[in-house]
Short mmCIF file of C-alpha atoms and ligand atoms in Angstrom, two decimals:
data_model
loop_
_atom_site.label_atom_id
_atom_site.label_comp_id
_atom_site.label_asym_id
_atom_site.label_seq_id
_atom_site.Cartn_x
_atom_site.Cartn_y
_atom_site.Cartn_z
CA MET S 43 3.39 -26.26 19.06
CA LYS S 44 6.05 -26.91 16.26
CA VAL S 45 10.09 -26.59 17.15
CA LYS S 46 12.25 -24.34 15.40
CA PRO S 47 15.70 -25.84 14.24
CA LEU S 48 18.66 -24.29 16.00
CA SER S 49 20.12 -23.21 12.85
CA ILE S 50 16.81 -21.09 12.10
CA LEU S 51 16.76 -19.72 15.87
CA LEU S 52 20.84 -18.89 15.28
CA ILE S 53 20.51 -16.79 12.24
CA PRO S 54 19.05 -13.63 13.08
CA ILE S 55 21.74 -13.62 15.86
CA LEU S 56 25.09 -14.75 13.75
CA ILE S 57 23.22 -11.32 11.32
CA ALA S 58 23.66 -9.21 14.43
CA ILE S 59 26.95 -10.09 15.11
CA ALA S 60 28.31 -10.28 11.68
CA TYR S 61 26.73 -6.74 11.08
CA GLN S 62 26.66 -4.60 13.83
CA LEU S 63 22.85 -4.12 14.39
CA PRO S 64 22.33 -2.67 17.55
CA ALA S 65 19.96 -5.26 19.13
CA GLN S 66 18.20 -3.20 21.88
CA HIS S 67 14.24 -4.17 21.54
CA LEU S 68 11.11 -2.35 19.81
CA SER S 69 8.85 -1.47 21.96
CA GLU S 70 5.02 -1.12 20.20
CA GLU S 71 6.37 3.25 20.29
CA ALA S 72 9.30 2.99 18.88
CA LYS S 73 7.33 0.84 16.10
CA LYS S 74 4.88 3.65 15.90
CA GLN S 75 7.30 5.95 15.45
CA GLN S 76 8.41 3.77 12.44
CA CYS S 77 5.61 3.87 9.60
CA ASP S 78 5.79 7.75 11.22
CA ARG S 79 8.82 8.54 9.64
CA ILE S 80 7.16 6.84 6.57
CA VAL S 81 4.39 8.32 6.47
CA GLU S 82 6.31 11.73 6.31
CA ALA S 83 8.62 10.86 4.06
CA CYS S 84 6.08 9.90 1.67
CA HIS S 85 5.06 12.75 2.29
CA HIS S 86 7.07 14.54 1.21
CA ALA S 87 8.16 13.41 -1.88
CA TRP S 88 4.17 13.67 -2.80
CA THR S 89 4.51 17.06 -2.11
CA GLY S 90 7.73 17.46 -4.19
CA TYR S 91 5.73 15.93 -7.30
CA LYS S 92 3.08 17.94 -6.89
CA GLN S 93 4.31 20.87 -6.74
CA TYR S 94 7.07 20.49 -9.51
CA ALA S 95 5.95 17.48 -11.71
CA ASN S 96 2.50 17.58 -10.88
CA GLY S 97 0.40 15.59 -13.58
CA TYR S 98 3.98 14.19 -15.35
CA ASP S 99 4.86 10.27 -14.61
CA ALA S 100 7.48 10.86 -12.08
CA LEU S 101 9.36 13.59 -10.26
CA MET S 102 12.83 14.31 -10.83
CA PRO S 103 13.77 14.60 -7.44
CA ILE S 104 17.19 17.02 -7.79
CA SER S 105 16.00 19.49 -10.81
CA ARG S 106 12.83 20.15 -9.53
CA LYS S 107 11.07 18.88 -13.52
CA GLY S 108 8.39 16.32 -13.93
CA MET S 109 9.45 13.93 -16.86
CA ASN S 110 7.55 11.96 -19.02
CA TRP S 111 8.28 7.97 -20.42
CA TYR S 112 6.65 8.53 -23.19
CA SER S 113 5.13 11.14 -25.23
CA SER S 114 2.73 12.31 -23.21
CA SER S 115 1.67 11.29 -19.54
CA LEU S 116 0.49 8.22 -18.54
CA MET S 117 0.33 9.39 -15.27
CA MET S 118 2.25 6.81 -13.88
CA THR S 119 3.14 7.74 -10.37
CA PRO S 120 -0.09 8.92 -8.94
CA VAL S 121 -1.63 5.27 -10.57
CA ASP S 122 1.70 3.35 -8.11
CA ALA S 123 1.60 5.36 -4.85
CA PHE S 124 -2.81 5.85 -4.95
CA ASP S 125 -2.69 1.99 -2.65
CA THR S 126 0.12 3.27 -0.50
CA PHE S 127 -1.37 6.02 0.19
CA VAL S 128 -5.06 3.68 1.46
CA LEU S 129 -2.59 1.85 3.23
CA MET S 130 -0.48 4.94 5.25
CA LYS S 131 -4.27 5.73 5.18
CA MET S 132 -2.82 9.41 3.99
CA LYS S 133 -6.41 10.65 2.61
CA LYS S 134 -5.21 13.83 1.35
CA GLU S 135 -2.67 12.42 -0.50
CA ALA S 136 -5.09 9.33 -1.68
CA GLU S 137 -8.14 12.15 -2.59
CA GLU S 138 -4.94 14.29 -4.40
CA ALA S 139 -3.63 11.41 -6.71
CA LYS S 140 -7.24 9.93 -7.89
CA ALA S 141 -8.03 13.27 -8.74
CA LEU S 142 -5.32 13.03 -11.16
CA ILE S 143 -5.75 9.90 -12.65
CA PHE S 144 -9.91 10.35 -13.79
CA SER S 145 -8.54 14.22 -14.88
CA GLY S 146 -6.19 12.95 -16.64
CA LEU S 147 -4.91 8.73 -17.69
CA ASN S 148 -6.88 7.86 -20.82
CA PHE S 149 -5.55 4.74 -22.72
CA ASN S 150 -6.46 6.13 -26.51
CA ARG S 151 -2.80 7.33 -27.05
CA ASN S 152 -1.45 6.60 -29.87
CA MET S 153 2.58 5.87 -28.45
CA ASP S 154 4.09 2.25 -28.12
CA VAL S 155 4.49 0.94 -24.54
CA GLN S 156 6.35 -1.45 -22.79
CA VAL S 157 4.30 -3.88 -21.78
CA PHE S 158 6.05 -5.27 -18.63
CA GLU S 159 6.63 -1.73 -17.21
CA VAL S 160 2.69 -0.36 -18.19
CA THR S 161 1.58 -4.32 -17.33
CA ILE S 162 3.36 -4.04 -13.34
CA ARG S 163 2.56 -0.12 -12.69
CA PHE S 164 -0.48 0.52 -14.54
CA LEU S 165 -3.02 -2.93 -15.05
CA GLY S 166 -1.73 -4.06 -11.00
CA GLY S 167 -2.07 -0.33 -9.67
CA LEU S 168 -5.58 0.04 -11.30
CA ILE S 169 -6.74 -3.40 -9.95
CA ALA S 170 -5.79 -3.33 -7.26
CA SER S 171 -7.20 0.50 -6.52
CA TYR S 172 -10.07 -0.86 -7.45
CA GLU S 173 -10.28 -3.63 -4.85
CA LEU S 174 -9.46 -0.86 -1.77
CA ASP S 175 -10.94 1.72 -2.89
CA GLY S 176 -14.87 0.48 -5.19
CA ASP S 177 -14.58 3.69 -7.28
CA PRO S 178 -15.44 1.42 -10.72
CA ARG S 179 -14.09 3.58 -12.98
CA PHE S 180 -10.39 2.39 -11.53
CA LEU S 181 -11.29 -0.96 -13.13
CA ASN S 182 -12.70 0.60 -16.51
CA LEU S 183 -9.06 2.23 -17.04
CA ALA S 184 -7.56 -1.01 -16.16
CA LYS S 185 -10.29 -2.95 -18.26
CA ASP S 186 -9.65 -0.89 -21.68
CA LEU S 187 -6.08 -1.41 -20.89
CA GLY S 188 -5.91 -4.58 -20.89
CA LYS S 189 -7.87 -4.84 -24.09
CA ARG S 190 -5.52 -2.62 -25.69
CA LEU S 191 -1.83 -5.14 -24.54
CA LEU S 192 -3.91 -8.15 -25.85
CA PRO S 193 -2.09 -7.59 -29.49
CA ALA S 194 1.68 -7.94 -27.45
CA PHE S 195 1.32 -11.50 -27.35
CA ASN S 196 0.17 -11.69 -31.33
CA SER S 197 3.64 -14.09 -31.88
CA PRO S 198 4.29 -17.22 -33.34
CA THR S 199 5.10 -18.64 -29.96
CA GLY S 200 2.59 -16.61 -27.80
CA MET S 201 5.16 -15.00 -25.88
CA PRO S 202 4.72 -11.23 -26.16
CA PHE S 203 6.68 -8.68 -27.92
CA ARG S 204 8.41 -5.99 -25.53
CA TYR S 205 6.70 -3.31 -27.03
CA VAL S 206 3.02 -2.60 -28.10
CA ASN S 207 1.22 0.46 -29.44
CA LEU S 208 -1.58 0.98 -27.40
CA VAL S 209 -3.74 2.30 -30.51
CA THR S 210 -3.03 0.53 -33.42
CA GLY S 211 -2.10 -2.90 -31.47
CA LYS S 212 1.29 -2.61 -33.65
CA THR S 213 4.16 -4.50 -32.25
CA ARG S 214 8.01 -4.38 -31.56
CA ASP S 215 11.05 -6.00 -30.41
CA ALA S 216 10.54 -9.49 -30.59
CA LEU S 217 14.36 -10.07 -28.17
CA ASN S 218 12.28 -10.26 -24.98
CA ASN S 219 13.20 -11.94 -21.57
CA PRO S 220 11.16 -14.59 -19.57
CA ALA S 221 10.62 -11.79 -16.69
CA GLU S 222 8.79 -9.39 -19.26
CA ILE S 223 7.18 -12.62 -20.78
CA GLY S 224 5.98 -13.80 -17.72
CA THR S 225 5.06 -11.22 -15.53
CA CYS S 226 1.48 -10.86 -16.07
CA LEU S 227 -0.46 -14.14 -14.86
CA LEU S 228 -1.58 -12.41 -11.61
CA GLU S 229 -2.37 -8.70 -13.88
CA PHE S 230 -4.29 -10.65 -16.73
CA GLY S 231 -6.02 -13.47 -14.09
CA LYS S 232 -7.48 -10.27 -12.27
CA LEU S 233 -8.78 -9.21 -15.71
CA THR S 234 -10.07 -12.30 -16.26
CA GLN S 235 -11.91 -12.54 -13.34
CA TYR S 236 -13.98 -8.85 -13.43
CA THR S 237 -14.19 -9.58 -17.12
CA GLY S 238 -15.64 -12.81 -17.10
CA ASP S 239 -12.84 -13.71 -19.98
CA SER S 240 -10.78 -16.43 -20.24
CA ILE S 241 -8.53 -14.95 -22.99
CA TYR S 242 -6.84 -13.32 -20.50
CA TYR S 243 -5.60 -16.09 -17.61
CA LYS S 244 -5.41 -18.38 -20.93
CA THR S 245 -3.08 -15.61 -23.08
CA ALA S 246 -0.83 -15.04 -20.16
CA LYS S 247 -0.69 -18.29 -18.71
CA LYS S 248 0.68 -19.95 -22.70
CA ALA S 249 2.98 -17.05 -22.13
CA SER S 250 4.67 -18.18 -19.57
CA PHE S 251 4.58 -21.78 -19.70
CA GLU S 252 6.23 -21.33 -23.65
CA VAL S 253 9.11 -20.08 -21.13
CA PHE S 254 8.48 -22.53 -18.89
CA LYS S 255 8.45 -25.61 -21.58
CA ARG S 256 12.00 -24.25 -23.44
CA ARG S 257 14.11 -24.62 -19.84
CA SER S 258 17.35 -26.48 -20.51
CA ARG S 259 17.69 -30.21 -19.54
CA ILE S 260 18.75 -29.30 -16.35
CA GLY S 261 15.75 -27.01 -15.82
CA LEU S 262 16.91 -23.19 -15.89
CA VAL S 263 15.94 -20.70 -18.44
CA GLY S 264 18.30 -17.72 -20.26
CA THR S 265 18.42 -14.56 -20.12
CA VAL S 266 16.86 -13.11 -23.63
CA ILE S 267 15.01 -15.68 -25.39
CA ASP S 268 13.40 -14.71 -29.75
CA VAL S 269 9.25 -14.46 -29.15
CA THR S 270 8.60 -15.37 -32.89
CA THR S 271 11.90 -18.52 -33.11
CA GLY S 272 11.71 -19.53 -29.84
CA LYS S 273 15.45 -19.70 -29.61
CA TRP S 274 17.25 -18.82 -26.68
CA VAL S 275 19.85 -15.50 -27.38
CA ASN S 276 21.12 -15.78 -24.10
CA THR S 277 21.73 -18.68 -22.16
CA GLU S 278 23.10 -16.76 -19.25
CA SER S 279 21.06 -18.04 -16.12
CA GLN S 280 20.52 -16.48 -13.25
CA ILE S 281 17.61 -14.96 -10.49
CA GLY S 282 17.86 -10.81 -11.28
CA ALA S 283 17.63 -8.53 -13.78
CA ARG S 284 15.28 -9.80 -17.06
CA ILE S 285 14.23 -13.34 -14.42
CA ASP S 286 13.30 -12.54 -11.93
CA SER S 287 9.09 -12.14 -11.78
CA TYR S 288 8.76 -15.12 -14.23
CA TYR S 289 9.47 -17.21 -10.87
CA GLU S 290 7.93 -14.51 -9.09
CA TYR S 291 4.17 -14.89 -11.00
CA LEU S 292 4.42 -18.93 -11.21
CA TYR S 293 4.48 -18.94 -7.45
CA LYS S 294 1.80 -16.17 -6.66
CA ALA S 295 -0.10 -17.76 -9.22
CA TRP S 296 -0.67 -20.30 -7.48
CA LEU S 297 -1.20 -18.65 -4.04
CA LEU S 298 -3.47 -16.52 -5.48
CA PHE S 299 -5.51 -18.73 -7.70
CA GLY S 300 -4.83 -21.97 -6.94
CA ASP S 301 -2.99 -23.00 -9.73
CA LYS S 302 -1.63 -26.19 -9.60
CA ASP S 303 0.32 -25.61 -13.06
CA CYS S 304 1.90 -23.07 -12.43
CA LYS S 305 2.41 -24.18 -8.68
CA ALA S 306 4.50 -27.25 -10.33
CA ALA S 307 6.56 -25.13 -12.29
CA TRP S 308 7.47 -23.38 -9.76
CA ASP S 309 9.04 -26.58 -7.48
CA THR S 310 10.67 -27.21 -10.68
CA SER S 311 12.34 -24.68 -11.41
CA ASN S 312 12.93 -23.76 -7.48
CA VAL S 313 14.91 -26.96 -7.40
CA ALA S 314 17.12 -25.95 -10.43
CA ILE S 315 17.92 -22.75 -8.95
CA ILE S 316 18.71 -23.98 -5.34
CA LYS S 317 20.80 -26.81 -7.05
CA TYR S 318 22.69 -24.58 -9.65
CA LEU S 319 22.67 -20.53 -8.39
CA TYR S 320 22.46 -20.99 -4.94
CA VAL S 321 25.96 -20.31 -3.18
CA LYS S 322 26.21 -20.60 0.52
CA THR S 323 29.67 -18.02 1.68
CA GLN S 324 30.85 -16.76 4.99
CA LYS S 325 28.97 -13.35 4.62
CA GLY S 326 25.32 -15.41 3.32
CA ALA S 327 23.89 -16.86 1.37
CA PHE S 328 24.11 -15.82 -2.94
CA PHE S 329 22.87 -16.77 -6.30
CA THR S 330 25.21 -16.35 -9.18
CA ARG S 331 25.38 -17.00 -12.65
CA VAL S 332 25.72 -19.73 -14.46
CA ASP S 333 25.01 -20.64 -18.66
CA MET S 334 21.38 -22.71 -18.17
CA ASN S 335 22.69 -25.66 -19.97
CA THR S 336 25.79 -26.93 -18.32
CA GLY S 337 25.38 -25.32 -14.98
CA LYS S 338 28.86 -24.25 -15.10
CA GLU S 339 28.94 -20.27 -13.47
CA THR S 340 29.32 -17.80 -15.50
CA HIS S 341 29.67 -14.03 -13.63
CA PRO S 342 29.76 -14.29 -9.41
CA LEU S 343 27.28 -11.56 -9.30
CA TYR S 344 24.38 -11.12 -6.96
CA GLY S 345 22.68 -7.15 -6.12
CA ALA S 346 19.90 -5.11 -5.22
CA LEU S 347 17.05 -6.95 -7.48
CA ASP S 348 18.10 -10.94 -6.74
CA ALA S 349 17.36 -9.71 -2.93
CA PHE S 350 13.54 -10.25 -3.29
CA TYR S 351 14.57 -14.00 -3.38
CA ALA S 352 14.43 -14.93 0.18
CA GLY S 353 11.37 -13.30 0.06
CA ILE S 354 9.72 -15.20 -2.21
CA LEU S 355 11.17 -18.40 -0.27
CA THR S 356 9.85 -17.62 2.39
CA LEU S 357 6.28 -17.77 1.28
CA SER S 358 7.12 -20.28 -0.63
CA GLY S 359 7.89 -22.61 3.42
CA ASN S 360 11.90 -22.57 3.02
CA LEU S 361 12.63 -20.42 5.86
CA THR S 362 16.07 -21.74 6.50
CA LEU S 363 17.76 -20.93 2.86
CA ALA S 364 15.31 -17.29 3.22
CA GLN S 365 17.55 -16.23 6.42
CA ASN S 366 20.54 -17.94 4.79
CA ILE S 367 19.89 -15.46 2.02
CA GLN S 368 18.52 -12.44 3.84
CA GLN S 369 22.14 -12.48 5.49
CA GLY S 370 23.75 -12.11 2.18
CA ASN S 371 21.14 -9.52 1.80
CA THR S 372 22.20 -7.45 4.81
CA TYR S 373 26.38 -7.74 3.79
CA MET S 374 25.16 -6.48 0.79
CA TRP S 375 23.53 -3.62 2.43
CA VAL S 376 26.03 -2.96 5.41
CA LYS S 377 29.14 -4.23 3.32
CA PHE S 378 28.46 -0.82 0.52
CA LYS S 379 26.92 1.13 3.22
CA ILE S 380 23.57 0.81 0.79
CA GLU S 381 23.45 -1.87 -1.45
CA PRO S 382 24.90 -1.44 -5.58
CA GLU S 383 22.59 -3.03 -8.50
CA GLU S 384 25.20 -5.43 -9.03
CA PHE S 385 28.57 -7.07 -6.95
CA ASN S 386 30.96 -9.62 -7.29
CA PHE S 387 30.13 -11.97 -4.42
CA ARG S 388 33.46 -13.33 -4.24
CA THR S 389 35.50 -10.93 -4.90
CA ASP S 390 33.40 -7.99 -2.81
CA SER S 391 34.07 -5.46 -6.15
CA ILE S 392 30.84 -3.42 -7.44
CA THR S 393 30.03 -4.06 -11.16
CA TYR S 394 26.72 -1.58 -11.16
CA PRO S 395 27.31 0.86 -8.26
CA ASN S 396 23.87 2.85 -8.63
CA TYR S 397 21.46 2.13 -5.94
CA ALA S 398 17.55 3.27 -7.85
CA LEU S 399 15.49 3.42 -4.56
CA ARG S 400 14.74 -0.23 -5.44
CA PRO S 401 12.84 -2.42 -2.92
CA GLU S 402 13.81 -6.10 -3.11
CA ASN S 403 15.82 -6.02 0.33
CA LEU S 404 13.05 -4.07 2.39
CA GLU S 405 10.57 -6.96 0.64
CA SER S 406 12.66 -9.76 1.82
CA CYS S 407 12.79 -8.16 5.10
CA PHE S 408 9.72 -7.72 5.73
CA TYR S 409 8.34 -11.45 4.55
CA LEU S 410 10.45 -12.34 7.37
CA TYR S 411 9.43 -10.59 9.83
CA ARG S 412 5.99 -11.63 9.55
CA GLU S 413 6.88 -14.99 9.08
CA THR S 414 9.18 -15.39 12.35
CA HIS S 415 8.11 -11.77 14.44
CA ASP S 416 12.03 -12.29 14.98
CA GLU S 417 12.94 -8.39 15.67
CA GLN S 418 16.27 -8.84 13.98
CA PHE S 419 14.46 -7.94 10.68
CA LEU S 420 12.58 -4.78 12.51
CA ARG S 421 16.12 -3.70 13.30
CA MET S 422 17.81 -4.50 9.44
CA GLY S 423 14.64 -3.02 8.11
CA LYS S 424 15.35 0.66 10.36
CA ARG S 425 18.86 0.22 9.22
CA MET S 426 17.94 0.15 5.55
CA ILE S 427 15.18 2.66 6.35
CA ASP S 428 17.77 5.41 8.07
CA ASP S 429 20.21 5.18 5.36
CA ILE S 430 18.38 5.62 2.36
CA LEU S 431 16.19 8.69 4.25
CA SER S 432 19.59 9.85 5.36
CA THR S 433 21.08 9.58 1.91
CA CYS S 434 18.70 10.33 -0.77
CA ARG S 435 15.83 12.94 0.68
CA THR S 436 16.63 16.20 -1.22
CA GLU S 437 14.60 19.19 -1.02
CA ALA S 438 12.40 18.05 -3.11
CA GLY S 439 11.79 14.20 -2.67
CA PHE S 440 14.54 11.01 -3.15
CA ALA S 441 16.60 10.55 -5.32
CA ALA S 442 18.47 7.99 -6.31
CA VAL S 443 21.65 7.12 -5.70
CA LYS S 444 24.01 7.10 -8.50
CA ASP S 445 27.51 5.44 -6.36
CA VAL S 446 27.35 3.77 -3.66
CA ARG S 447 30.67 4.47 -3.27
CA THR S 448 30.76 8.22 -3.19
CA LEU S 449 26.71 8.81 -2.49
CA GLU S 450 26.32 11.07 -5.28
CA LEU S 451 22.76 11.36 -6.26
CA GLU S 452 21.32 10.79 -9.16
CA ASP S 453 18.49 12.79 -10.88
CA SER S 454 15.63 10.23 -10.43
CA MET S 455 12.85 8.94 -8.39
CA GLU S 456 10.96 5.88 -9.90
CA SER S 457 7.63 5.63 -8.78
CA PHE S 458 8.61 2.33 -7.41
CA PHE S 459 9.82 4.14 -4.79
CA PHE S 460 5.83 4.76 -3.84
CA ALA S 461 4.84 1.69 -4.96
CA GLU S 462 6.67 -0.47 -2.81
CA THR S 463 10.00 0.56 -1.14
CA LEU S 464 7.87 2.76 1.64
CA LYS S 465 4.80 1.08 1.15
CA TYR S 466 6.85 -2.38 2.59
CA ALA S 467 9.38 0.09 5.36
CA TYR S 468 6.08 1.04 6.36
CA LEU S 469 4.67 -2.58 6.63
CA ILE S 470 7.60 -4.34 8.41
CA PHE S 471 6.62 -2.13 11.60
CA ALA S 472 3.05 -1.76 11.24
CA PRO S 473 0.31 -3.73 13.01
CA GLU S 474 -0.29 -6.55 10.90
CA SER S 475 -4.00 -5.78 11.03
CA ASN S 476 -2.89 -2.95 8.55
CA LEU S 477 -2.59 -5.77 6.47
CA ASP S 478 -3.64 -9.78 6.27
CA LEU S 479 -1.61 -11.48 4.19
CA LYS S 480 -4.17 -14.25 4.39
CA LYS S 481 -6.26 -12.52 2.10
CA ILE S 482 -4.29 -10.86 -0.48
CA VAL S 483 -1.03 -11.71 -2.70
CA PHE S 484 1.02 -9.05 -3.60
CA THR S 485 2.18 -8.32 -7.52
CA THR S 486 5.41 -7.49 -8.48
CA GLU S 487 4.78 -4.25 -7.74
CA ALA S 488 3.84 -4.30 -4.72
CA HIS S 489 -0.08 -4.21 -5.81
CA PRO S 490 -2.07 -5.95 -3.35
CA PHE S 491 -4.52 -8.15 -5.23
CA LYS S 492 -7.56 -9.54 -2.97
CA ILE S 493 -7.91 -13.25 -3.19
CA ALA S 494 -10.42 -14.91 -4.66
CA LYS S 495 -12.80 -17.65 -1.77
C1 DMJ U 591 9.63 -3.20 -10.07
O1 DMJ U 591 9.59 -2.37 -10.93
C2 DMJ U 591 9.28 -4.41 -9.74
O2 DMJ U 591 9.55 -4.93 -8.40
C3 DMJ U 591 10.03 -5.82 -10.93
O3 DMJ U 591 9.74 -6.38 -10.76
C4 DMJ U 591 11.72 -5.37 -10.59
N1 DMJ U 591 11.69 -3.77 -10.83
C5 DMJ U 591 11.12 -3.17 -9.72
C6 DMJ U 591 12.11 -2.14 -8.24
O4 DMJ U 591 13.44 -2.94 -7.96
#
């Protein structure tokens, strides 16, 4: 039996004491009740979507209207939500989502779409739906979309433009960022697996490594890069918005496909991140922002998106650092009642006050609970879920928070609330037999991809 160092065992206790998370034991019955609450919340959000936004990309939960991202709907909410319904055993909702997808989703639309968002929400959603449900129509849609996205990578460097037209293949927006460039390894890798055509994974891998090879002397990447010249346009380095899932996919491509180059790139990157960005404070650990060339701090800002890193560190085996970061994540949540999009962790001042119903803090809690079975993570999860369910619920669904200081709500319910937030909230409390982490890898949008034997 492996004996864990005392420091690892103590961190959750310290978090509980510092943030007054009640330490009562959660019985199996109590865990089941938590799952039932999430299923009810999911049912409520879906009912609102169907009643007020049926067939639109998303529900506006305050004005009770539907909204589309582009000139017509691509059924974003049903596609992102389907596998959550399946995992939560919500059969009726899964059938309804499926019916909407096959009656209205068609990618033969003359419109410019954002390559990253369409990859993680649609390609990821459709591939995971196929793997869970087996209906070949999901896979056919994914293959069709994959073909339409490929022209985005026709740049002098091989890094994709931000937008591509689904019919003409015309591209636009050369200023891109590591997250939007590198977050297609898993989805494109699956397309290669199912089409037998190596072009998809090759193209995605080239794009990611074009970013990696432009890392600075000290091993960091910047926030904005020109895909036509390959030059950095913003050299601030951080692990949040516009960079986050570039790192996440380097590690997960290793987990899903056993890609050793990606594992080596993750190892190199992670060493630099821990050396230059990781800051341990009495409140917990955070990641700061630095210049990618000098390593000098530019802005001590941390936020809701950065919180995912505790999860990926747990997966990659660095439990001590993961728990320190989760202590920071818990601090950020409890301090402000609900976490803000971004705050200065040295002064505790909020710089971006909204909460977009994001999942990352719950996601890290889920991985940490699965790895340690320490009930402290159940209590953290419950605390976050209680706050979301009590603050964000509207008559029609759940709404983002415009300002966590006033708790004023905003008319938005992103599809990732179904795909990720509710899914991780449920899985924290669900029996482990519901989902075996040795057999699947979650994409950045929490779509479960099967690890090929
Ligand atoms: C999701 O679309 C994905 O998790 C992405 O990687 C980051 N942003 C949102 C959730 O916050």
